[in-house]
Coordinates of C-alpha atoms and ligand atoms in Angstrom, one line a residue:
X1 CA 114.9 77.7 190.2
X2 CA 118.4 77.7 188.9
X3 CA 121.5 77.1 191.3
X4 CA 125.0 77.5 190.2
X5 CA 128.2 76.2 191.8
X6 CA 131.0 78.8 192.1
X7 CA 134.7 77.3 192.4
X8 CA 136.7 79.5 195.5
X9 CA 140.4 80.3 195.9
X10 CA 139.9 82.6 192.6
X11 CA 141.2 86.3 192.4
X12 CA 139.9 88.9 190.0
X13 CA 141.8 90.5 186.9
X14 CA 140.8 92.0 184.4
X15 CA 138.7 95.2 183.8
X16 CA 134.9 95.5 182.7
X17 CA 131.7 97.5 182.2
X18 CA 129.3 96.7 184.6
X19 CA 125.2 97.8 183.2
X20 CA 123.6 101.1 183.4
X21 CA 122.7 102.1 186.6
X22 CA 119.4 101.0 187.6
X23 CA 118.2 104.2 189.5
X24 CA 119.1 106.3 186.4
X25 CA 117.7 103.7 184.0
X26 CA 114.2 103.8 185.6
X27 CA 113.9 108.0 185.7
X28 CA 115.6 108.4 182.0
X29 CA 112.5 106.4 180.7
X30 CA 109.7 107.6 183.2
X31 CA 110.9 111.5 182.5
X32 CA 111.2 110.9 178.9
X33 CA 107.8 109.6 178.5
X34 CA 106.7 112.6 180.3
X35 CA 108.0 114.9 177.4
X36 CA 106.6 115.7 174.0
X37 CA 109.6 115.6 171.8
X38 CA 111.6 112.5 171.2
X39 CA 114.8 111.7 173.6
X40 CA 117.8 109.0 173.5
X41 CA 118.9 107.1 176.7
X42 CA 122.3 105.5 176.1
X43 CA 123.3 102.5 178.1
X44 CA 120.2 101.7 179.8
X45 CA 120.5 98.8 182.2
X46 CA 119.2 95.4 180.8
X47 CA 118.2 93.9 183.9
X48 CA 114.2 92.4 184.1
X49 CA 113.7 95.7 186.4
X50 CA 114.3 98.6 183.6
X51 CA 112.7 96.3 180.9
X52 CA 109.7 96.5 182.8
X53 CA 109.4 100.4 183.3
X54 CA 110.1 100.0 179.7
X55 CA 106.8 97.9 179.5
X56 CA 105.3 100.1 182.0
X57 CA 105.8 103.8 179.9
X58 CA 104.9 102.0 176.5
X59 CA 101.5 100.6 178.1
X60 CA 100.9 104.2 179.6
X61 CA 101.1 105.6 175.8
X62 CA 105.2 106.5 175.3
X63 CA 106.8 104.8 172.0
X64 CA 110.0 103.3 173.1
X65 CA 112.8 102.3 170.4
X66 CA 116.0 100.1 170.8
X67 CA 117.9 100.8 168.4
X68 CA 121.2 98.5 167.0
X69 CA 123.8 100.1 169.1
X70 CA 120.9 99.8 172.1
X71 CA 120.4 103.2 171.7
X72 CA 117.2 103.7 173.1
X73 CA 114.7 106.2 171.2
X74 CA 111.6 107.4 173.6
X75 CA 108.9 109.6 172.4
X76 CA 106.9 110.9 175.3
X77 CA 102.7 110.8 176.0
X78 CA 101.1 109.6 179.0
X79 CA 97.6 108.7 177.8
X80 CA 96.7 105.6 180.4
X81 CA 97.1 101.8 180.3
X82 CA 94.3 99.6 179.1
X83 CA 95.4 97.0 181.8
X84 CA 97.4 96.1 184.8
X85 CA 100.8 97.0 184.5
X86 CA 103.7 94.2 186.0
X87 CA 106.6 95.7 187.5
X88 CA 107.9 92.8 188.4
X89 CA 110.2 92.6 191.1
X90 CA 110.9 96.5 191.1
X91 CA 110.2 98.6 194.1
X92 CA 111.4 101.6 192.0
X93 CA 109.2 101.1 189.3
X94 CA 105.9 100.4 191.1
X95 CA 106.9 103.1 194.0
X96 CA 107.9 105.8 191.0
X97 CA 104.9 105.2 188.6
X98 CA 102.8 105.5 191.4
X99 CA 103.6 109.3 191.7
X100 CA 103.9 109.7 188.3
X101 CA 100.1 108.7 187.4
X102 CA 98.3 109.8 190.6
X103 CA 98.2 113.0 188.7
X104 CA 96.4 112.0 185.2
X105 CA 92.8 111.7 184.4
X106 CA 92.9 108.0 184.3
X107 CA 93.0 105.1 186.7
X108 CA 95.9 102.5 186.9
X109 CA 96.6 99.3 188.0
X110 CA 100.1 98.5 189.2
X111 CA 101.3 95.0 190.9
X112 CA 104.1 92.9 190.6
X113 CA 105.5 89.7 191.9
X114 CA 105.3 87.7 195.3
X115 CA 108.1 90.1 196.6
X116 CA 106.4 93.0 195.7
X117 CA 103.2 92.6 197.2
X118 CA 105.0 91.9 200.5
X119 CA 106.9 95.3 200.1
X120 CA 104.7 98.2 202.2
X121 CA 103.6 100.2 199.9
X122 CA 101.9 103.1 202.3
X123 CA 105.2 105.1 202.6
X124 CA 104.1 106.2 199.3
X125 CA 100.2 105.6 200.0
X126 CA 100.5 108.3 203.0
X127 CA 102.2 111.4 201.1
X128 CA 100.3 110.9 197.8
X129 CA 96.5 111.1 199.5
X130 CA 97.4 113.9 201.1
X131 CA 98.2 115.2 198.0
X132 CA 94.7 114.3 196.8
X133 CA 95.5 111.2 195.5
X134 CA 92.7 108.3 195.3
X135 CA 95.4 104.6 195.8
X136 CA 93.5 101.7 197.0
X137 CA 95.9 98.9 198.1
X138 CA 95.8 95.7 198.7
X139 CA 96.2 94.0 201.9
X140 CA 94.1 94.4 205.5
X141 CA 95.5 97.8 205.8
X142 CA 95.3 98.5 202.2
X143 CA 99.0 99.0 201.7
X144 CA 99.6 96.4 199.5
X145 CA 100.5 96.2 196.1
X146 CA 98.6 95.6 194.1
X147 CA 98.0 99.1 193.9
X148 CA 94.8 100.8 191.9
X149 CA 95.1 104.7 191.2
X150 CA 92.3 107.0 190.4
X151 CA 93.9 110.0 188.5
X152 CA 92.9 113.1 190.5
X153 CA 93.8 116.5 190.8
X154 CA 96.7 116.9 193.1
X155 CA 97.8 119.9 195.5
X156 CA 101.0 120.9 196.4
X157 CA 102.4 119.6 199.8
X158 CA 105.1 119.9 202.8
X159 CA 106.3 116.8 203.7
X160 CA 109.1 115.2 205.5
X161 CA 110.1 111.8 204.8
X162 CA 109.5 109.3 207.8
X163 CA 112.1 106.7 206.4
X164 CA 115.1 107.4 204.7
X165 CA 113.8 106.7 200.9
X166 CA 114.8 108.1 197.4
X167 CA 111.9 105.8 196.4
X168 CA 109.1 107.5 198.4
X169 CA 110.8 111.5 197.6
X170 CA 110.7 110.6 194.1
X171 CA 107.1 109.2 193.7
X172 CA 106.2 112.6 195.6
X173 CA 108.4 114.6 193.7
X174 CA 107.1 112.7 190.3
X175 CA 103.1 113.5 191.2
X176 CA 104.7 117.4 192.2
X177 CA 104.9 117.6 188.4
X178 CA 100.7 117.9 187.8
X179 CA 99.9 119.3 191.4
X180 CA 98.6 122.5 191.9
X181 CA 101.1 124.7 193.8
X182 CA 105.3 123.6 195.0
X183 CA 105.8 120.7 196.7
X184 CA 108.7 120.3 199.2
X185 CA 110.0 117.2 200.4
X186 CA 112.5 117.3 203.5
X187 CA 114.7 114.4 204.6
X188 CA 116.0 113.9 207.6
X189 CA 119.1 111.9 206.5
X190 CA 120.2 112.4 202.4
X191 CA 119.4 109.7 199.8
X192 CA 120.0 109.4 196.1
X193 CA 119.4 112.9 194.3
X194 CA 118.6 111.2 190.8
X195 CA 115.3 112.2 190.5
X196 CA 115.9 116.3 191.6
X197 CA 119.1 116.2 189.5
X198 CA 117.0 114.7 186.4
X199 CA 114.1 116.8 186.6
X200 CA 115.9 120.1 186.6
X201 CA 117.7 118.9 183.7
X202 CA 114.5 118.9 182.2
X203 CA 113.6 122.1 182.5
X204 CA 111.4 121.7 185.7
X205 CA 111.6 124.9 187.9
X206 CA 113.1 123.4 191.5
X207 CA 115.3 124.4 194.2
X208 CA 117.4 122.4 196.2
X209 CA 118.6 123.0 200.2
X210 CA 120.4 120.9 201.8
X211 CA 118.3 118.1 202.8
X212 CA 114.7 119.9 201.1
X213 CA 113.8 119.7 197.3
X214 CA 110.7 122.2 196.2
X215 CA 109.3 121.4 192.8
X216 CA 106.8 123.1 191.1
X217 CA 104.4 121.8 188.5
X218 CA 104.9 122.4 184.9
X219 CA 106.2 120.3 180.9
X220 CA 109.0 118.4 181.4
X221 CA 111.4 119.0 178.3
X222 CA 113.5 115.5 178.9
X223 CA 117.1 115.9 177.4
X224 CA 119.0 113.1 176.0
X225 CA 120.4 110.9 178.6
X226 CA 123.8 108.7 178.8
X227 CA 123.3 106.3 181.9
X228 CA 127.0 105.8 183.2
X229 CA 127.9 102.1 185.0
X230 CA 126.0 100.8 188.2
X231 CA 127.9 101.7 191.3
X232 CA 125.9 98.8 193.1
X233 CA 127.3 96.3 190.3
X234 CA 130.6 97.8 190.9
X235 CA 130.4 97.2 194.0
X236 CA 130.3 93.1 193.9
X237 CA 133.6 93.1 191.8
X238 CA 135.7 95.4 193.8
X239 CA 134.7 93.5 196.9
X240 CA 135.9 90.8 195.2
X241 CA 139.0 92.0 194.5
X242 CA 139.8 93.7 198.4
X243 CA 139.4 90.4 199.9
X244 CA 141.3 88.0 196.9
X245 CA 144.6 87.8 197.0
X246 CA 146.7 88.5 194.1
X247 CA 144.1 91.1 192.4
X248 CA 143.9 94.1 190.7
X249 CA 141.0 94.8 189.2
X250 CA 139.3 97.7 187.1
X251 CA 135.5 98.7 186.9
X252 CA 135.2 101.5 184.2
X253 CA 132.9 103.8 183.5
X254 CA 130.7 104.0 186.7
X255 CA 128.4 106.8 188.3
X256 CA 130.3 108.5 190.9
X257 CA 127.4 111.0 191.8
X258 CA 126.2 111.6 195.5
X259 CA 124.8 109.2 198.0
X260 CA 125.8 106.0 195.8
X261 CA 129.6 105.8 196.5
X262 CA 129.4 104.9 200.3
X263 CA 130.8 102.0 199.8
X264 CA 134.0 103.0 198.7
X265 CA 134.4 105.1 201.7
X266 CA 133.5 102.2 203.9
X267 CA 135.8 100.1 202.3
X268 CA 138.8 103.0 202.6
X269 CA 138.2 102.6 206.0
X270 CA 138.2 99.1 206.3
X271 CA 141.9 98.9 204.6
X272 CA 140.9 98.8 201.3
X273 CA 143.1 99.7 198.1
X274 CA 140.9 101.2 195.7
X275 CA 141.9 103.9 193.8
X276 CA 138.8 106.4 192.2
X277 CA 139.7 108.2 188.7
X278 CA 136.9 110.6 188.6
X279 CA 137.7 111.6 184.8
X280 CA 137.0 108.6 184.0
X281 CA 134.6 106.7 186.4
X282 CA 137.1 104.1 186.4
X283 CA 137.1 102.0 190.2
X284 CA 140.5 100.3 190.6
X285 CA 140.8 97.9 193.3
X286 CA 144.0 95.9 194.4
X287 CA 143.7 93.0 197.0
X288 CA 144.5 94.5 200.8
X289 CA 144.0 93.0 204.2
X290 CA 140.2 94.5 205.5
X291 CA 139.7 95.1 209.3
X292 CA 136.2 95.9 210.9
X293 CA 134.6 99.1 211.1
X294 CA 131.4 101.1 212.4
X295 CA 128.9 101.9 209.3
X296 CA 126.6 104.7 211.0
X297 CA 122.8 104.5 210.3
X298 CA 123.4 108.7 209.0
X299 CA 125.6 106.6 206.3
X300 CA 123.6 103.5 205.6
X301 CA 121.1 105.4 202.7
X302 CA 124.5 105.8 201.1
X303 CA 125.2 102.3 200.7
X304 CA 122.0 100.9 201.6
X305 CA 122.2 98.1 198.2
X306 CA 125.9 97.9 199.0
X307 CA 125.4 95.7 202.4
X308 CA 125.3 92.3 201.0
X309 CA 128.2 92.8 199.9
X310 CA 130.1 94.5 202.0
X311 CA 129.1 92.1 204.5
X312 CA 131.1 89.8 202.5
X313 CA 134.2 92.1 203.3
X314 CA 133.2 92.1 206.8
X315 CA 133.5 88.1 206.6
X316 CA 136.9 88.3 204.8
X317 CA 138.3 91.2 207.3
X318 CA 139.7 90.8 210.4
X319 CA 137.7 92.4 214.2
X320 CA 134.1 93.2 214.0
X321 CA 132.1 95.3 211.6
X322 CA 128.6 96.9 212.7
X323 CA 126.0 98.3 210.6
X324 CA 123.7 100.5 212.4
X325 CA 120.3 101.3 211.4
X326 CA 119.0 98.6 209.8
X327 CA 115.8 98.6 209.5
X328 CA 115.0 99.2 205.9
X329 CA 117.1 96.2 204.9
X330 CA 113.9 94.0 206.3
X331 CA 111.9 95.4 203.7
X332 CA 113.9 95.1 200.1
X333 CA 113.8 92.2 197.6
X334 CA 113.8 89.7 200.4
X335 CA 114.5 90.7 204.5
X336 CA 118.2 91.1 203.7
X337 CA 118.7 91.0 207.3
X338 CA 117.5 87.5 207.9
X339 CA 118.7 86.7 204.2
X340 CA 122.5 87.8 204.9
X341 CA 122.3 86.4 209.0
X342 CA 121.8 83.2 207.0
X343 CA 124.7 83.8 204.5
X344 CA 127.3 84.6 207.5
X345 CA 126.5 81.0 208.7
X346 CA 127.5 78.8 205.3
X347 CA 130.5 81.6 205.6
X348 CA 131.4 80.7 209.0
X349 CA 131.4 84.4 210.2
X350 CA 130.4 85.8 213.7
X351 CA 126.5 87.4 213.2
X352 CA 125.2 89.4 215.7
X353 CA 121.6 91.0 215.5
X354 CA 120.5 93.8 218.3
X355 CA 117.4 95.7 216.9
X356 CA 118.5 97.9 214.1
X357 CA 122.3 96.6 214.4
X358 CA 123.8 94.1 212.6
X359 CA 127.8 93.0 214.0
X360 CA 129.6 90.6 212.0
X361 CA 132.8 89.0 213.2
X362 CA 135.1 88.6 210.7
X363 CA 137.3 85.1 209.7
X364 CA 140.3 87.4 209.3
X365 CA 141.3 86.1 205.3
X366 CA 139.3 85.2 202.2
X367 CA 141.0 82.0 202.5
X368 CA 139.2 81.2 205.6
X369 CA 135.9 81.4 204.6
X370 CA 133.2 78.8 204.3
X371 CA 131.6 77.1 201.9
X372 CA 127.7 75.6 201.2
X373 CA 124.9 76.2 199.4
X374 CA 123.2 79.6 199.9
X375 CA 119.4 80.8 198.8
X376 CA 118.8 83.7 196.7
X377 CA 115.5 83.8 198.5
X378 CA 114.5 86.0 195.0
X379 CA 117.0 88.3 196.0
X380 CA 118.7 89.8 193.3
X381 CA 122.1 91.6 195.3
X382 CA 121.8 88.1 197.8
X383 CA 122.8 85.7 194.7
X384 CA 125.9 87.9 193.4
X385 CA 127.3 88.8 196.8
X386 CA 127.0 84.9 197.7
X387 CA 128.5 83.9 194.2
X388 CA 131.4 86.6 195.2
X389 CA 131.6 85.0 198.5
X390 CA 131.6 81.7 196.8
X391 CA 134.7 82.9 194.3
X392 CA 137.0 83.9 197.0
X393 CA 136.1 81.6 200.1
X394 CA 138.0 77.7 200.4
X395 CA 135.7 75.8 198.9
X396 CA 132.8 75.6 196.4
X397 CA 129.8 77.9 197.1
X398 CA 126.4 76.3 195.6
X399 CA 124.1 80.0 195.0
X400 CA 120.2 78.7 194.7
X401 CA 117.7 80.5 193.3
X402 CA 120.7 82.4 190.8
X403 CA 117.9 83.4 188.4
X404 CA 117.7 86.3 190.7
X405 CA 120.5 88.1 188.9
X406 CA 118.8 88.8 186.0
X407 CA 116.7 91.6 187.7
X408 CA 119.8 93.8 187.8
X409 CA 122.5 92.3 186.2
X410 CA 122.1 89.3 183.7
X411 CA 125.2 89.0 182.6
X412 CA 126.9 88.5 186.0
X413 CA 127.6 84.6 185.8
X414 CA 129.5 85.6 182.1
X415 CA 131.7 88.4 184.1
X416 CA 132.4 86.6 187.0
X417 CA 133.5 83.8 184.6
X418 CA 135.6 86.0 182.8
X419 CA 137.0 88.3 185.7
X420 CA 138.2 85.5 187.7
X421 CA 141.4 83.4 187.8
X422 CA 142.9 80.6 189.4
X423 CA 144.8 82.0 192.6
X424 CA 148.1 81.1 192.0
Ligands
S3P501 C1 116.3 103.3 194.9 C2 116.3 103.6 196.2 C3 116.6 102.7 197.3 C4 117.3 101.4 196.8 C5 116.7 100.9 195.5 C6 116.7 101.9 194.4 C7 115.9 104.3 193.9 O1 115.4 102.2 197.9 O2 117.4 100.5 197.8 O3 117.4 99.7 195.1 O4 116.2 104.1 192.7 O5 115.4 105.3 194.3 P1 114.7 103.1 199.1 O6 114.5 104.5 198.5 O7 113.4 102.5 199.3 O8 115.7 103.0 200.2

């Protein structure tokens, strides 16, 4: 394990590129290696994650070239793995890949780390046999990774989503693609649109409704892709710079697309001063004074990666901030309830759990928070919003288990080093 020690009473100035976005990433190369012809992805995200999807659609048959710029070349054909295939830490991958093969006359094996075979797995288990899928998990209810899939011929289904997850409509939507007959998934509260939005650029016959997505099999005819900045990477350094004082800081280039901005809106409403240039994608924050505020549960799939960090802000602001709706935060990289509850405490915030709520009483100022050493616990979005913490609290904030980063973001210690000044 690797532990870093992050020096406080900094402010953040200075502008950067945060990686591709993750969600994008993942879909650019699974679509593109269900084509034929060969496609381009520019700005792929570099994080451990993506490289493994990238594994994942090269062991399934798909070539996959990186050129000098990074340009990456992908020519499609899904033929079957000859062995197990390691996503890693990545609920998308393993979640997506799963829809994506239940469809193809071969079997497959996916698994991952220690995180992922804690991760429940029959969200996606449930919809995929009914569409005639064969997935034996792992586990004493068998919905564990890891996962094995007998490729079988799928039907078309109707089904609504029980949880709130882009990650279970997409695997559906993905195994849509070789079932016989539309498929319509309906949601009860809106997630990310990624997959809907990508597939139709490829030529894939779907309608959209408000909160319902039909797709009907057929080729997919992938397009060249450009993957625009993270939103969820943006998200740690525009924290950062609403609760320093003395910043301005400017994150270019980012997705601005639906259900991944919520935290900018939460932020607006917390006091923030951030200023969105939608020609651009550029996200320009300027240190303001946060207060608390009420983040619904209809909300939280809109900023559901965001709420490490933003409970940061709700540290650094002033009155109480509640999350509503929770639940789902149990079940990511690490139980990011239990992960950030433990956080608040080094930061010397108020933490209140009640079921699916989660109220944090803020210390009022960056200045006032606390310092310690904080465990990763694995946890990816846990190290960088405890590093950010770390940069803009008293004292100096000691981040365990830092390695984490590199699933999403490796060069985050570099930026932070480089974004950061002394507070006058
Ligand atoms: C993702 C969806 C979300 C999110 C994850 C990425 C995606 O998960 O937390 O980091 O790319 O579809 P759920 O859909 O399980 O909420």
């Amino acid at each position: 394990m690797t532990a870093i020690t992050v020096e406080g009473s900094r402010n953040f100035f200075g502008r950067l590129q945060v990686p591709g976005d993750k969600s994008i990433s993942h879909r650019a190369l699974m679509i593109a290696a269900l084509g034929r012809r060969p496609c381009t992805i520019t700005g792929l995200s570099n994080g451990d994650d993506v490289v493994r999807t990238r594994r994942a659609v090269e062991a399934l048959g798909a070539q996959v070239e990186v050129g000098e710029s990074g340009v990456v070349t992908v020519t499609g054909g899904v033929r079957g793995a000859r062995g197990p295939i390691d996503l890693g830490n990545s609920g998308t991958g393993i979640r997506l890949l799963a829809g994506l093969v239940a469809g193809f006359d071969f079997t497959t094996t996916l698994d991952g780390d220690a995180s992922i075979r804690q991760r429940p797995m029959d969200r996606i288990i449930d919809p995929l046999t009914e569409m005639g899928a064969s997935i034996k998990g792992s586990g004493e209810n068998g919905s564990l990774a890891p996962l094995t899939i007998e490729g079988r011929p799928l039907r078309g289904i109707e089904y609504t989503l029980p949880v709130a997850s882009a990650q279970v409509k997409s695997a559906v939507l993905l195994a849509a693609l070789r079932a016989e007959g539309p498929t319509t998934v309906h949601e009860t509260v809106p997630t990310r649109t990624h997959t809907e939005e990508m597939l139709a650029d490829a030529g894939v016959r779907l309608e959209r409704e408000a909160c319902s997505v039909t797709v009907w099999p057929g080729e997919v005819e992938p397009p060249d892709v450009e993957v625009l900045g993270d939103p969820s990477q943006a998200a740690f350094w525009v924290v950062g710079a609403c609760v320093a004082p003395g910043s301005h800081f400017i994150v270019e280039n980012v997705y601005l697309g639906p259900a991944r901005g919520g935290f900018i809106e939460v932020l607006g409403r917390m006091g923030a001063d951030i200023t969105v240039e939608s020609s651009t994608g550029n996200i320009v924050t300027r240190s303001s004074e946060l207060e608390g505020t009420r983040v619904t549960a209809e909300e939280l799939p809109g900023c559901i990666d965001e709420v490490p960090i933003l409970a940061v802000a709700a540290a650094a602001a002033e009155g109480d901030t509640v999350f509503e709706g929770i639940g789902e935060l149990r079940v990511k990289e690490t139980d990011r309830v239990a992960a950030i509850a433990e956080m608040l405490a080094v930061l010397g915030a108020g933490c209140r759990i009640d079921d699916d709520m989660l109220a944090i009483t803020g210390v009022g100022r960056a200045e006032a928070l606390g310092s310690g050493t904080v465990d990763s616990r694995g946890d990816h979005r846990m190290a960088m919003a405890a590093a950010i913490a770390g940069a803009v609290g008293r004292g100096s904030m000691t981040v365990e288990g830092f390695e984490a980063t590199n699933t999403s973001y490796p060069s985050f210690a570099r930026n932070l080093e480089h974004s950061t000044v002394w507070a006058p």
